Short mmCIF file of C-alpha atoms in Angstrom, two decimals:
data_model
loop_
_atom_site.label_atom_id
_atom_site.label_comp_id
_atom_site.label_asym_id
_atom_site.label_seq_id
_atom_site.Cartn_x
_atom_site.Cartn_y
_atom_site.Cartn_z
CA MET A 105 -12.20 35.45 -2.68
CA SER A 106 -9.53 33.14 -1.34
CA GLU A 107 -7.73 35.08 1.34
CA VAL A 108 -6.77 32.95 4.31
CA GLN A 109 -6.93 34.34 7.90
CA PHE A 110 -5.11 32.75 10.84
CA LEU A 111 -6.84 34.25 14.07
CA ASN A 112 -5.40 33.44 17.25
CA VAL A 113 -4.19 29.69 15.97
CA HIS A 114 -2.66 27.40 18.84
CA LYS A 115 -1.55 23.72 18.36
CA ASP A 116 -0.50 21.49 21.27
CA PHE A 117 1.22 18.23 20.42
CA SER A 118 0.79 16.03 23.48
CA GLY A 119 1.47 18.94 25.61
CA MET A 120 4.16 20.53 23.57
CA GLU A 121 2.95 23.67 22.25
CA VAL A 122 3.91 24.03 18.73
CA LEU A 123 1.79 27.17 17.67
CA LYS A 124 1.34 29.64 20.03
CA GLY A 125 -1.11 32.07 18.88
CA ILE A 126 -0.83 32.81 15.12
CA ASN A 127 -2.39 36.12 13.87
CA PHE A 128 -1.63 36.46 9.83
CA THR A 129 -3.54 37.28 6.82
CA VAL A 130 -2.84 36.32 2.97
CA GLU A 131 -4.92 38.35 0.84
CA SER A 132 -6.45 36.60 -2.21
CA GLY A 133 -4.06 36.40 -5.12
CA GLN A 134 -1.12 37.04 -2.95
CA VAL A 135 2.13 34.58 -2.25
CA ALA A 136 2.98 34.30 0.99
CA CYS A 137 6.49 32.58 2.28
CA LEU A 138 6.84 30.96 5.47
CA ILE A 139 10.45 31.00 6.55
CA GLY A 140 12.39 29.73 9.66
CA PRO A 141 14.55 27.07 11.06
CA SER A 142 13.13 23.60 11.51
CA GLY A 143 10.43 22.97 14.08
CA SER A 144 9.56 26.24 14.10
CA GLY A 145 5.87 25.09 13.23
CA LYS A 146 5.78 26.80 9.77
CA SER A 147 5.06 23.16 8.10
CA THR A 148 2.48 22.76 10.86
CA LEU A 149 0.77 25.81 10.15
CA LEU A 150 0.55 25.03 6.58
CA ARG A 151 -1.04 21.71 7.18
CA CYS A 152 -3.74 23.38 9.46
CA VAL A 153 -5.01 25.24 6.43
CA ASN A 154 -6.40 21.85 4.82
CA HIS A 155 -7.02 20.38 8.27
CA LEU A 156 -4.22 17.69 7.51
CA GLU A 157 -3.52 18.82 11.31
CA THR A 158 -5.93 19.84 13.99
CA THR A 159 -5.70 23.00 15.81
CA SER A 160 -6.37 23.34 19.44
CA SER A 161 -7.77 26.63 19.53
CA GLY A 162 -8.18 29.56 17.13
CA THR A 163 -9.68 29.76 13.70
CA ILE A 164 -8.42 29.51 10.03
CA LEU A 165 -10.49 31.19 7.66
CA VAL A 166 -10.44 30.56 3.86
CA GLY A 167 -12.34 32.80 1.71
CA GLY A 168 -14.17 33.74 4.86
CA ARG A 169 -15.32 30.71 5.87
CA MET A 170 -14.03 28.61 8.86
CA ILE A 171 -11.99 25.46 7.93
CA GLY A 172 -11.84 22.05 9.80
CA TYR A 173 -14.68 23.35 12.77
CA GLU A 174 -17.83 24.86 12.67
CA VAL A 175 -19.71 26.71 15.70
CA HIS A 176 -21.56 24.47 18.23
CA GLY A 177 -23.14 26.43 20.78
CA ASP A 178 -20.41 28.98 22.25
CA ARG A 179 -17.62 26.32 21.27
CA LEU A 180 -15.98 25.19 18.05
CA ILE A 181 -16.46 21.68 16.76
CA GLU A 182 -14.70 19.44 14.41
CA ALA A 183 -16.55 19.89 11.13
CA HIS A 184 -18.21 16.78 9.42
CA GLN A 185 -15.68 14.70 7.49
CA LYS A 186 -17.87 15.44 4.32
CA ASP A 187 -17.59 19.12 4.42
CA ILE A 188 -13.98 18.98 5.22
CA ASN A 189 -13.14 16.69 2.09
CA LYS A 190 -14.98 19.35 0.08
CA ARG A 191 -12.97 22.02 1.26
CA ARG A 192 -9.95 20.34 0.67
CA SER A 193 -10.84 19.73 -2.70
CA ARG A 194 -10.73 23.53 -3.48
CA ILE A 195 -7.32 23.72 -1.92
CA GLY A 196 -4.29 22.35 -3.81
CA MET A 197 -1.42 21.05 -1.68
CA VAL A 198 2.29 19.95 -2.85
CA PHE A 199 4.47 17.99 -0.74
CA GLN A 200 8.14 18.03 0.09
CA SER A 201 8.29 14.36 -0.92
CA PHE A 202 5.95 14.70 -3.90
CA ASN A 203 3.62 11.84 -2.94
CA LEU A 204 2.55 11.01 -6.67
CA PHE A 205 0.70 7.91 -6.52
CA GLY A 206 2.87 5.02 -7.71
CA HIS A 207 0.74 2.97 -9.43
CA MET A 208 -0.68 5.68 -11.78
CA THR A 209 0.99 7.19 -14.64
CA ALA A 210 1.98 11.04 -14.68
CA LEU A 211 -1.45 11.43 -16.82
CA GLU A 212 -3.56 9.23 -14.50
CA ASN A 213 -2.02 11.05 -11.47
CA VAL A 214 -3.46 14.23 -12.74
CA MET A 215 -6.75 12.96 -14.10
CA MET A 216 -8.03 10.93 -10.92
CA GLY A 217 -9.16 13.81 -8.98
CA PRO A 218 -11.40 15.31 -11.45
CA VAL A 219 -12.62 12.20 -12.74
CA LYS A 220 -13.32 10.35 -9.47
CA LEU A 221 -14.27 13.20 -7.38
CA LEU A 222 -15.69 15.99 -9.71
CA LYS A 223 -17.01 13.34 -12.04
CA VAL A 224 -15.72 14.72 -15.06
CA PRO A 225 -16.04 13.03 -18.04
CA LYS A 226 -13.00 10.92 -18.75
CA ALA A 227 -12.00 12.49 -22.22
CA GLN A 228 -12.49 15.96 -21.14
CA ALA A 229 -10.66 15.09 -18.10
CA GLU A 230 -7.72 13.52 -19.92
CA ALA A 231 -7.61 16.59 -22.36
CA GLU A 232 -7.39 18.75 -19.31
CA ALA A 233 -4.69 16.79 -17.42
CA ARG A 234 -2.71 16.70 -20.91
CA GLU A 235 -3.04 20.42 -21.33
CA LEU A 236 -1.62 20.91 -17.63
CA LEU A 237 1.38 18.51 -18.19
CA ALA A 238 2.25 20.66 -21.07
CA LYS A 239 1.86 23.61 -18.91
CA VAL A 240 4.65 22.23 -16.50
CA GLY A 241 6.63 21.29 -19.28
CA LEU A 242 5.98 17.42 -19.06
CA ALA A 243 3.95 16.96 -22.51
CA ASP A 244 6.35 13.92 -23.49
CA ARG A 245 6.21 12.36 -20.17
CA THR A 246 2.33 11.72 -19.67
CA GLY A 247 2.80 7.98 -20.01
CA HIS A 248 5.72 7.61 -17.42
CA TYR A 249 5.34 6.25 -14.01
CA PRO A 250 6.61 8.35 -11.07
CA ALA A 251 9.51 5.66 -10.45
CA GLN A 252 10.67 6.83 -14.18
CA LEU A 253 10.61 10.45 -13.39
CA SER A 254 13.38 12.37 -11.66
CA GLY A 255 12.44 14.40 -8.50
CA GLY A 256 11.81 17.75 -10.38
CA GLN A 257 9.73 16.01 -12.93
CA GLN A 258 7.94 14.35 -10.11
CA GLN A 259 7.09 17.55 -8.51
CA ARG A 260 6.04 19.29 -11.39
CA VAL A 261 3.39 16.36 -11.92
CA ALA A 262 2.30 16.84 -8.48
CA ILE A 263 1.79 20.38 -9.20
CA ALA A 264 -0.22 19.62 -12.04
CA ARG A 265 -2.34 17.19 -9.88
CA ALA A 266 -3.01 19.73 -7.48
CA LEU A 267 -3.99 22.41 -10.18
CA SER A 268 -6.14 19.69 -11.89
CA MET A 269 -8.84 20.29 -9.00
CA LYS A 270 -9.01 23.90 -9.95
CA PRO A 271 -8.27 25.20 -6.63
CA ASP A 272 -8.63 28.63 -4.90
CA LEU A 273 -5.53 28.30 -3.17
CA MET A 274 -2.37 26.25 -3.15
CA LEU A 275 -0.33 25.33 -0.20
CA PHE A 276 3.42 24.14 -0.95
CA ASP A 277 5.27 22.61 1.87
CA GLU A 278 9.10 22.78 1.33
CA PRO A 279 8.45 21.68 -2.37
CA THR A 280 12.25 21.88 -3.25
CA SER A 281 13.97 20.65 -0.15
CA ALA A 282 13.93 16.93 -1.56
CA LEU A 283 15.48 17.65 -4.66
CA ASP A 284 18.84 17.91 -6.33
CA PRO A 285 20.24 21.29 -6.38
CA GLU A 286 20.23 21.53 -10.34
CA LEU A 287 16.42 20.56 -10.19
CA VAL A 288 15.31 23.24 -8.04
CA GLY A 289 15.01 25.86 -10.79
CA GLU A 290 12.51 24.12 -12.95
CA VAL A 291 9.97 23.43 -10.25
CA LEU A 292 10.40 27.28 -8.73
CA ASP A 293 9.91 28.33 -12.34
CA VAL A 294 6.50 26.59 -12.75
CA MET A 295 5.56 28.25 -9.20
CA LYS A 296 6.65 31.33 -10.46
CA ALA A 297 4.36 31.29 -13.45
CA LEU A 298 1.56 30.20 -11.19
CA ALA A 299 2.10 33.30 -9.03
CA ARG A 300 2.15 35.45 -12.23
CA ASP A 301 -1.30 34.02 -13.00
CA GLY A 302 -2.62 35.31 -9.86
CA MET A 303 -3.00 32.10 -7.75
CA THR A 304 -3.32 32.61 -3.84
CA MET A 305 -0.35 30.43 -2.71
CA ILE A 306 1.23 29.80 0.80
CA VAL A 307 4.79 28.38 0.61
CA VAL A 308 6.87 26.87 3.44
CA THR A 309 10.55 27.31 1.86
CA HIS A 310 14.14 27.74 2.65
CA GLU A 311 14.78 29.30 -0.85
CA MET A 312 15.12 32.98 0.16
CA GLY A 313 15.85 33.97 -3.57
CA PHE A 314 12.45 32.95 -4.48
CA ALA A 315 10.73 34.45 -1.52
CA ARG A 316 12.32 37.60 -2.37
CA GLU A 317 11.37 37.80 -5.98
CA VAL A 318 7.99 36.30 -6.05
CA ALA A 319 6.52 36.72 -2.26
CA ASP A 320 4.01 39.61 -1.49
CA VAL A 321 4.59 38.81 2.24
CA VAL A 322 7.21 36.72 4.27
CA ALA A 323 6.57 35.68 7.71
CA PHE A 324 9.40 34.48 9.71
CA MET A 325 8.52 31.92 12.05
CA ASP A 326 10.56 30.70 15.22
CA GLY A 327 9.40 28.43 18.37
CA GLY A 328 5.86 28.75 17.11
CA ILE A 329 5.18 32.65 16.61
CA ILE A 330 5.49 34.79 13.69
CA VAL A 331 8.53 36.78 14.78
CA GLU A 332 7.94 39.14 11.97
CA ALA A 333 6.28 39.47 8.60
CA GLY A 334 5.83 41.86 6.10
CA ASP A 335 7.29 43.17 2.75
CA PRO A 336 9.92 40.63 1.57
CA ASN A 337 12.52 42.82 0.77
CA GLU A 338 12.41 44.45 4.22
CA ILE A 339 12.33 41.32 6.24
CA ILE A 340 15.20 39.54 4.30
CA SER A 341 17.34 42.73 3.84
CA ARG A 342 16.59 44.38 6.88
CA PRO A 343 15.47 42.15 9.50
CA GLN A 344 14.44 44.05 12.84
CA HIS A 345 14.61 41.14 15.21
CA GLU A 346 17.70 39.28 16.38
CA ARG A 347 16.40 35.83 15.78
CA THR A 348 15.43 36.84 12.38
CA LYS A 349 19.07 38.26 11.72
CA ALA A 350 20.53 35.21 13.25
CA PHE A 351 18.55 32.88 10.92
CA LEU A 352 18.84 34.86 7.79
CA SER A 353 22.92 34.97 8.50
CA LYS A 354 22.96 31.35 8.14
CA VAL A 355 21.06 30.61 5.08
CA LEU A 356 21.70 33.35 3.05
CA MET B 1139 52.90 -15.37 -0.55
CA THR B 1140 50.58 -12.66 -0.53
CA VAL B 1141 50.37 -10.17 -3.45
CA SER B 1142 52.37 -7.67 -1.97
CA GLU B 1143 55.23 -9.87 -1.40
CA LEU B 1144 55.48 -10.77 -5.35
CA PRO B 1145 58.72 -9.80 -6.46
CA ILE B 1146 57.89 -7.18 -9.13
CA ALA B 1147 60.25 -8.72 -11.44
CA VAL B 1148 57.93 -11.68 -11.94
CA GLU B 1149 55.19 -9.73 -13.05
CA ALA B 1150 57.47 -7.37 -15.02
CA ARG B 1151 58.59 -10.65 -17.61
CA HIS B 1152 55.10 -10.68 -18.90
CA ASP B 1153 54.11 -9.36 -22.17
CA PHE B 1154 50.90 -7.39 -21.00
CA ALA B 1155 50.23 -6.03 -24.45
CA ASP B 1156 50.33 -9.54 -25.74
CA LEU B 1157 48.23 -11.16 -23.09
CA ALA B 1158 45.70 -8.44 -23.62
CA SER B 1159 44.80 -9.38 -26.98
CA ARG B 1160 43.69 -13.01 -25.83
CA PRO B 1161 40.54 -13.85 -24.09
CA VAL B 1162 40.39 -14.81 -20.33
CA LEU B 1163 40.45 -18.58 -19.55
CA LYS B 1164 37.75 -19.95 -17.51
CA ARG B 1165 39.20 -21.57 -14.14
CA LYS B 1166 37.68 -25.29 -13.85
CA ARG B 1167 35.61 -25.76 -10.99
CA PRO B 1168 35.97 -29.64 -10.06
CA GLY B 1169 33.37 -29.31 -7.20
CA GLN B 1170 30.42 -28.60 -9.58
CA LEU B 1171 31.38 -32.08 -11.37
CA ILE B 1172 31.41 -33.98 -8.29
CA ALA B 1173 28.15 -32.78 -7.27
CA MET B 1174 26.61 -33.43 -10.96
CA VAL B 1175 28.00 -37.08 -10.11
CA VAL B 1176 26.64 -37.58 -6.78
CA VAL B 1177 23.13 -36.00 -7.59
CA GLY B 1178 23.20 -38.12 -10.65
CA LEU B 1179 23.95 -41.24 -8.70
CA PHE B 1180 20.95 -40.91 -6.37
CA ALA B 1181 18.87 -39.93 -9.01
CA VAL B 1182 19.33 -43.20 -10.85
CA MET B 1183 19.10 -45.31 -7.51
CA GLY B 1184 15.73 -43.37 -6.98
CA ALA B 1185 14.44 -43.98 -10.23
CA TYR B 1186 15.76 -47.65 -10.16
CA VAL B 1187 13.72 -48.45 -6.67
CA ILE B 1188 10.63 -46.36 -7.80
CA VAL B 1189 10.31 -48.84 -11.20
CA THR B 1190 11.34 -52.06 -9.58
CA ASN B 1191 9.49 -51.91 -6.12
CA PRO B 1192 6.14 -53.42 -6.76
CA GLY B 1193 4.85 -51.88 -3.69
CA PHE B 1194 4.53 -48.48 -5.82
CA GLY B 1195 1.72 -50.31 -7.82
CA TRP B 1196 2.04 -48.16 -10.76
CA PRO B 1197 -0.34 -50.29 -12.87
CA THR B 1198 -3.18 -49.57 -10.18
CA VAL B 1199 -1.96 -45.72 -10.10
CA ALA B 1200 -2.69 -45.75 -13.44
CA LYS B 1201 -5.95 -47.40 -13.22
CA TYR B 1202 -7.40 -45.06 -10.59
CA LEU B 1203 -5.66 -41.79 -11.62
CA LEU B 1204 -8.84 -40.87 -13.78
CA ASP B 1205 -11.36 -43.04 -11.77
CA ILE B 1206 -14.74 -40.80 -11.53
CA ARG B 1207 -14.59 -41.15 -7.57
CA ILE B 1208 -11.26 -39.42 -7.58
CA LEU B 1209 -12.21 -36.96 -10.09
CA ASN B 1210 -15.34 -36.05 -8.08
CA GLY B 1211 -13.19 -35.97 -5.00
CA LEU B 1212 -10.74 -33.42 -7.11
CA LEU B 1213 -13.70 -31.06 -7.87
CA THR B 1214 -14.74 -30.88 -4.24
CA THR B 1215 -10.81 -30.09 -3.46
CA ILE B 1216 -10.88 -27.41 -5.97
CA GLU B 1217 -14.28 -26.03 -4.90
CA LEU B 1218 -13.03 -25.93 -1.21
CA THR B 1219 -10.03 -24.15 -2.02
CA VAL B 1220 -11.54 -21.38 -4.15
CA ILE B 1221 -14.56 -20.91 -1.72
CA ALA B 1222 -12.51 -20.74 1.30
CA MET B 1223 -9.73 -18.47 -0.44
CA VAL B 1224 -12.54 -16.04 -1.23
CA LEU B 1225 -14.06 -16.11 1.99
CA GLY B 1226 -10.59 -15.72 3.55
CA LEU B 1227 -9.72 -12.63 1.60
CA VAL B 1228 -13.07 -11.02 1.96
CA ILE B 1229 -12.90 -11.82 5.78
CA GLY B 1230 -9.01 -10.79 5.88
CA LEU B 1231 -9.87 -7.60 4.44
CA VAL B 1232 -12.53 -6.55 6.81
CA ILE B 1233 -10.68 -7.70 10.07
CA ALA B 1234 -7.31 -5.80 8.61
CA VAL B 1235 -9.15 -2.47 7.87
CA MET B 1236 -10.97 -2.87 11.19
CA ARG B 1237 -7.71 -3.67 12.89
CA MET B 1238 -6.30 -0.11 11.61
CA SER B 1239 -9.54 1.69 12.38
CA ASP B 1240 -9.64 4.71 14.69
CA ASN B 1241 -12.48 3.15 16.65
CA ALA B 1242 -11.04 1.07 19.93
CA LEU B 1243 -14.14 -1.07 19.81
CA LEU B 1244 -13.57 -2.24 16.18
CA ARG B 1245 -9.79 -2.73 16.60
CA GLY B 1246 -10.50 -5.08 19.83
CA VAL B 1247 -13.12 -7.07 17.63
CA ALA B 1248 -10.72 -7.74 14.92
CA GLY B 1249 -7.64 -8.39 17.37
CA ALA B 1250 -9.99 -10.86 19.23
CA TYR B 1251 -10.85 -12.75 15.98
CA ILE B 1252 -7.36 -13.12 15.15
CA TRP B 1253 -6.63 -14.26 18.51
CA PHE B 1254 -8.97 -17.03 18.53
CA PHE B 1255 -8.59 -18.65 15.02
CA ARG B 1256 -4.93 -18.59 15.23
CA GLY B 1257 -4.79 -19.57 18.91
CA THR B 1258 -6.64 -22.84 18.15
CA PRO B 1259 -5.68 -25.68 15.82
CA LEU B 1260 -7.50 -25.59 12.61
CA MET B 1261 -8.32 -29.29 12.82
CA VAL B 1262 -10.13 -28.61 16.25
CA GLN B 1263 -11.98 -25.95 14.70
CA MET B 1264 -13.05 -27.95 11.71
CA LEU B 1265 -14.34 -30.65 14.23
CA PHE B 1266 -16.17 -27.85 15.90
CA TRP B 1267 -18.21 -26.65 12.78
CA GLY B 1268 -18.52 -30.68 11.82
CA PHE B 1269 -20.63 -30.96 15.39
CA ALA B 1270 -22.14 -27.78 15.34
CA ALA B 1271 -25.41 -29.65 14.85
CA VAL B 1272 -24.73 -30.79 18.57
CA LEU B 1273 -24.17 -27.28 20.04
CA PHE B 1274 -27.09 -25.57 18.19
CA PRO B 1275 -29.51 -28.48 17.19
CA THR B 1276 -31.57 -25.62 15.70
CA ILE B 1277 -30.54 -22.08 14.24
CA GLY B 1278 -32.62 -19.17 13.45
CA ILE B 1279 -33.59 -15.58 13.63
CA GLY B 1280 -35.49 -14.32 16.73
CA ILE B 1281 -35.52 -12.24 20.06
CA PRO B 1282 -33.04 -13.50 22.51
CA GLY B 1283 -34.69 -15.39 25.27
CA GLY B 1284 -38.33 -14.79 23.52
CA PRO B 1285 -39.86 -16.49 20.31
CA MET B 1286 -37.91 -17.51 17.52
CA LEU B 1287 -39.28 -15.92 14.10
CA VAL B 1288 -37.72 -18.70 11.56
CA GLU B 1289 -36.02 -21.47 12.74
CA TRP B 1290 -34.04 -24.28 10.59
CA ASN B 1291 -32.70 -27.66 11.61
CA THR B 1292 -28.85 -27.17 11.75
CA ASN B 1293 -28.03 -30.34 9.68
CA ASP B 1294 -30.23 -29.21 7.21
CA VAL B 1295 -28.60 -26.03 6.42
CA LEU B 1296 -25.15 -26.59 7.40
CA PRO B 1297 -24.09 -29.80 5.19
CA LEU B 1298 -20.81 -31.08 6.03
CA PHE B 1299 -19.38 -29.31 2.90
CA VAL B 1300 -20.47 -25.90 4.34
CA ALA B 1301 -19.07 -26.95 7.70
CA GLY B 1302 -15.70 -27.35 5.99
CA ILE B 1303 -15.81 -24.11 3.92
CA LEU B 1304 -16.30 -22.08 7.28
CA GLY B 1305 -14.02 -24.14 9.17
CA LEU B 1306 -11.17 -23.33 6.28
CA GLY B 1307 -12.30 -19.93 5.56
CA LEU B 1308 -12.83 -18.36 8.66
CA ASN B 1309 -9.30 -19.55 9.81
CA GLU B 1310 -7.80 -18.25 6.63
CA GLY B 1311 -9.36 -14.87 7.36
CA ALA B 1312 -7.26 -14.59 10.58
CA TYR B 1313 -4.32 -15.32 8.64
CA MET B 1314 -5.15 -13.16 5.67
CA ALA B 1315 -6.04 -10.22 7.99
CA GLU B 1316 -2.30 -10.16 8.98
CA ILE B 1317 -1.20 -10.30 5.49
CA VAL B 1318 -3.74 -7.53 4.35
CA ARG B 1319 -2.62 -5.35 7.17
CA ALA B 1320 1.23 -5.77 6.25
CA GLY B 1321 0.57 -4.72 2.92
CA LEU B 1322 -1.75 -1.70 3.81
CA MET B 1323 1.02 -0.45 6.26
CA GLY B 1324 3.54 -1.08 3.40
CA VAL B 1325 1.97 1.91 1.65
CA PRO B 1326 3.71 5.10 2.53
CA ALA B 1327 1.69 7.47 4.64
CA GLY B 1328 2.22 10.15 2.20
CA GLN B 1329 0.33 8.19 -0.51
CA SER B 1330 -2.71 8.72 1.86
CA GLU B 1331 -2.08 12.07 2.95
CA ALA B 1332 -1.83 13.15 -0.74
CA SER B 1333 -5.40 11.78 -1.66
CA HIS B 1334 -6.89 13.13 1.51
CA ALA B 1335 -5.49 16.65 0.78
CA MET B 1336 -7.34 16.31 -2.37
CA GLY B 1337 -10.57 15.67 -1.02
CA PHE B 1338 -10.68 11.96 -1.26
CA SER B 1339 -12.51 10.21 2.02
CA ARG B 1340 -11.04 7.53 3.74
CA MET B 1341 -12.74 4.75 2.04
CA GLU B 1342 -11.86 6.28 -1.36
CA THR B 1343 -8.20 6.43 -0.61
CA LEU B 1344 -8.23 3.03 0.61
CA ARG B 1345 -9.67 1.99 -2.59
CA HIS B 1346 -8.12 4.18 -5.38
CA VAL B 1347 -4.76 4.80 -3.58
CA VAL B 1348 -4.00 2.20 -1.11
CA ILE B 1349 -5.28 -1.19 -1.70
CA PRO B 1350 -4.06 -1.09 -5.66
CA GLN B 1351 -0.28 -0.46 -4.18
CA ALA B 1352 -0.77 -3.00 -1.07
CA MET B 1353 -1.92 -5.40 -3.79
CA LYS B 1354 1.84 -6.31 -4.87
CA ILE B 1355 2.81 -6.50 -1.68
CA ILE B 1356 -0.09 -8.74 -0.35
CA LEU B 1357 0.04 -10.96 -3.63
CA PRO B 1358 3.03 -13.13 -3.02
CA PRO B 1359 1.94 -14.20 0.54
CA VAL B 1360 -1.57 -14.66 -0.90
CA GLY B 1361 -0.10 -16.95 -3.75
CA ASN B 1362 1.74 -19.03 -0.99
CA GLU B 1363 -1.80 -19.14 1.18
CA THR B 1364 -3.59 -20.43 -1.88
CA ILE B 1365 -1.15 -23.04 -2.46
CA SER B 1366 -0.92 -23.95 1.10
CA MET B 1367 -4.92 -24.01 1.45
CA LEU B 1368 -5.25 -26.75 -1.57
CA LYS B 1369 -3.33 -28.91 0.50
CA THR B 1370 -4.86 -28.04 3.83
CA THR B 1371 -8.49 -28.75 2.30
CA SER B 1372 -7.52 -32.17 3.06
CA LEU B 1373 -8.34 -31.66 6.53
CA VAL B 1374 -11.99 -31.86 6.03
CA ILE B 1375 -11.67 -35.83 6.00
CA VAL B 1376 -11.86 -35.34 9.84
CA ILE B 1377 -15.82 -34.44 9.05
CA GLY B 1378 -16.31 -36.79 6.17
CA VAL B 1379 -16.40 -34.30 3.25
CA GLY B 1380 -15.86 -36.27 0.08
CA ASP B 1381 -12.67 -34.41 -1.22
CA LEU B 1382 -9.59 -35.98 -3.15
CA LEU B 1383 -7.72 -37.65 0.04
CA TYR B 1384 -11.17 -38.87 1.47
CA ASN B 1385 -12.23 -40.49 -1.86
CA ALA B 1386 -8.79 -41.96 -2.21
CA GLN B 1387 -9.12 -43.23 1.62
CA GLN B 1388 -12.48 -44.70 0.44
CA ILE B 1389 -11.20 -46.57 -2.33
CA TYR B 1390 -8.24 -48.22 -0.30
CA ALA B 1391 -10.17 -49.02 2.50
CA ARG B 1392 -11.71 -51.64 0.38
CA ASN B 1393 -8.92 -52.67 -1.96
CA LEU B 1394 -6.12 -52.08 0.27
CA GLN B 1395 -4.19 -50.60 -2.27
CA GLN B 1396 -2.96 -47.78 0.17
CA ILE B 1397 0.24 -46.69 -1.54
CA PRO B 1398 -1.19 -46.64 -5.30
CA LEU B 1399 -4.00 -44.53 -4.09
CA LEU B 1400 -2.02 -41.90 -2.07
CA ILE B 1401 0.26 -41.67 -5.11
CA VAL B 1402 -2.85 -40.95 -7.00
CA ALA B 1403 -3.85 -38.30 -4.47
CA SER B 1404 -0.36 -36.81 -4.57
CA LEU B 1405 0.00 -36.41 -8.40
CA TRP B 1406 -3.28 -34.54 -8.68
CA TYR B 1407 -2.19 -32.27 -5.58
CA ILE B 1408 1.11 -31.73 -6.95
CA LEU B 1409 -0.40 -31.00 -10.54
CA LEU B 1410 -2.62 -28.27 -8.95
CA THR B 1411 -0.28 -26.80 -6.99
CA THR B 1412 2.13 -26.45 -10.36
CA ILE B 1413 -0.82 -24.87 -11.98
CA LEU B 1414 -1.24 -22.39 -9.17
CA SER B 1415 2.30 -21.38 -9.08
CA LEU B 1416 2.39 -20.51 -12.74
CA VAL B 1417 -1.08 -18.46 -12.26
CA GLN B 1418 0.57 -16.57 -9.14
CA ALA B 1419 3.59 -15.45 -11.25
CA ARG B 1420 1.18 -14.16 -14.00
CA ILE B 1421 -0.84 -12.20 -11.63
CA GLU B 1422 2.15 -10.83 -9.76
CA LYS B 1423 3.42 -9.73 -12.84
CA ARG B 1424 0.35 -7.85 -13.79
CA TYR B 1425 0.19 -6.04 -10.29
CA SER B 1426 3.71 -5.04 -10.45
CA ARG B 1427 2.63 -1.96 -12.55
CA GLY B 1428 4.94 1.06 -11.87
CA ASN B 1429 7.08 -1.24 -9.88
CA ASN B 1430 9.39 0.40 -7.08
CA ILE B 1431 7.27 3.37 -7.17
CA GLN B 1432 7.09 4.47 -3.59
CA ALA B 1433 6.97 8.23 -2.65
CA ARG B 1434 10.63 9.24 -1.90
CA LYS B 1435 10.65 9.89 1.74
CA ALA B 1436 12.83 12.96 2.39
#
């Protein structure tokens, strides 16, 4: 089970409240899209799921287990770094700026996690990495360094790298925002295939077409709260709130 | 007359189709010729002086170039360079990581180390190590204010060569720390973030992701430091370590052939720096793997 539950999640950034009590659930196997203007807190919320950001109060459960914190008496305390690392290894993350390791080839990027963290034998890890790169359509680019790949190709390698850890959950932080328009499609196609395979995904995106087509649930965020959430067609075609309407009228 | 003032008729007289079929001429640059003549004259003058002035003592240079005392000194110089650089690199890495730590105490200690070793002249530090026995006649392990468990005579465990190494290496560590820190900071934060998100610990991230990419930023200045260190080792003469320069001095103190022996030492220094420069170029090439690859910042 890999459902994600946000329970009254708050976050302060040196006095500025960027998350003001988020309550939201993503069921196992669902695709959730977080949409909203920049500065609305959607990326911060996503980064709390694998504890790249700390929270001020509230809880995030992944697969029913609290992440980043543990109960200490009647309060929460930050979990042991080892436990956090272990949880993170089961959660794949894809960044806006790809963040492929520059000194490694595409193949080495995808092999690295299994070899160094999961202690998978090199030959087996390489075979699996080649399979993953083929899955994202880059079977002929295994020996290329990130600098020799286009943005779309780099992002697909980054997805393969995240998948190499056999995650239960995938987080996407504006995966296509840094791409040239004609390269967006190839990345979205890989993500759609992933969704069809039943991967649980939380996607921060500005791609309304993708949200409408792939998402099971869409949440519109503004000012650190979820203004409205629900069926993508309902939210995108018939928004109830003024702020949602105003936002969608600008991006659609 | 500027281009815009050119009467159109002048250009129109040319047969451009015909001109286009011939290669372009290269304009003569007389300045280059003059420079060549001037440099050539100086070179001839320099060569003349070097050959004809008996003060250079070329036969003496030849006689001492492969003298066993010079070669022994050369070996000591190389040993000092290598060991002091290794020590400096290790200290530099530790201090740099400490300086970037979350722990304010560790950051403070690292800052103080750099402050102290960069703030006093290397010559003075060297003399301190040479005279360490005055400050601490014995060193050992024990309880502060209580009995000593083990104890040694400082002069026995800290021969001058070791004092020289400590003087050079500890000082180098302070400079190296700043070089390493610049290298570590030069790796985009997204690289560490991606590594952490995969579940790698801080140390694993440093080892597998950050340091390999920092290397290509760190290596050129480390090469410089090594070349600089080769010559800085000559400071050990102030505590009487028998390096290349010290042994050359010992010889000319007796035969009074100062210039030829300084030339002997210089020739060896310059040969070694040349070799080091070539090695540096090679190593840099190896570490430029996947060059220009920084995660693109959106």
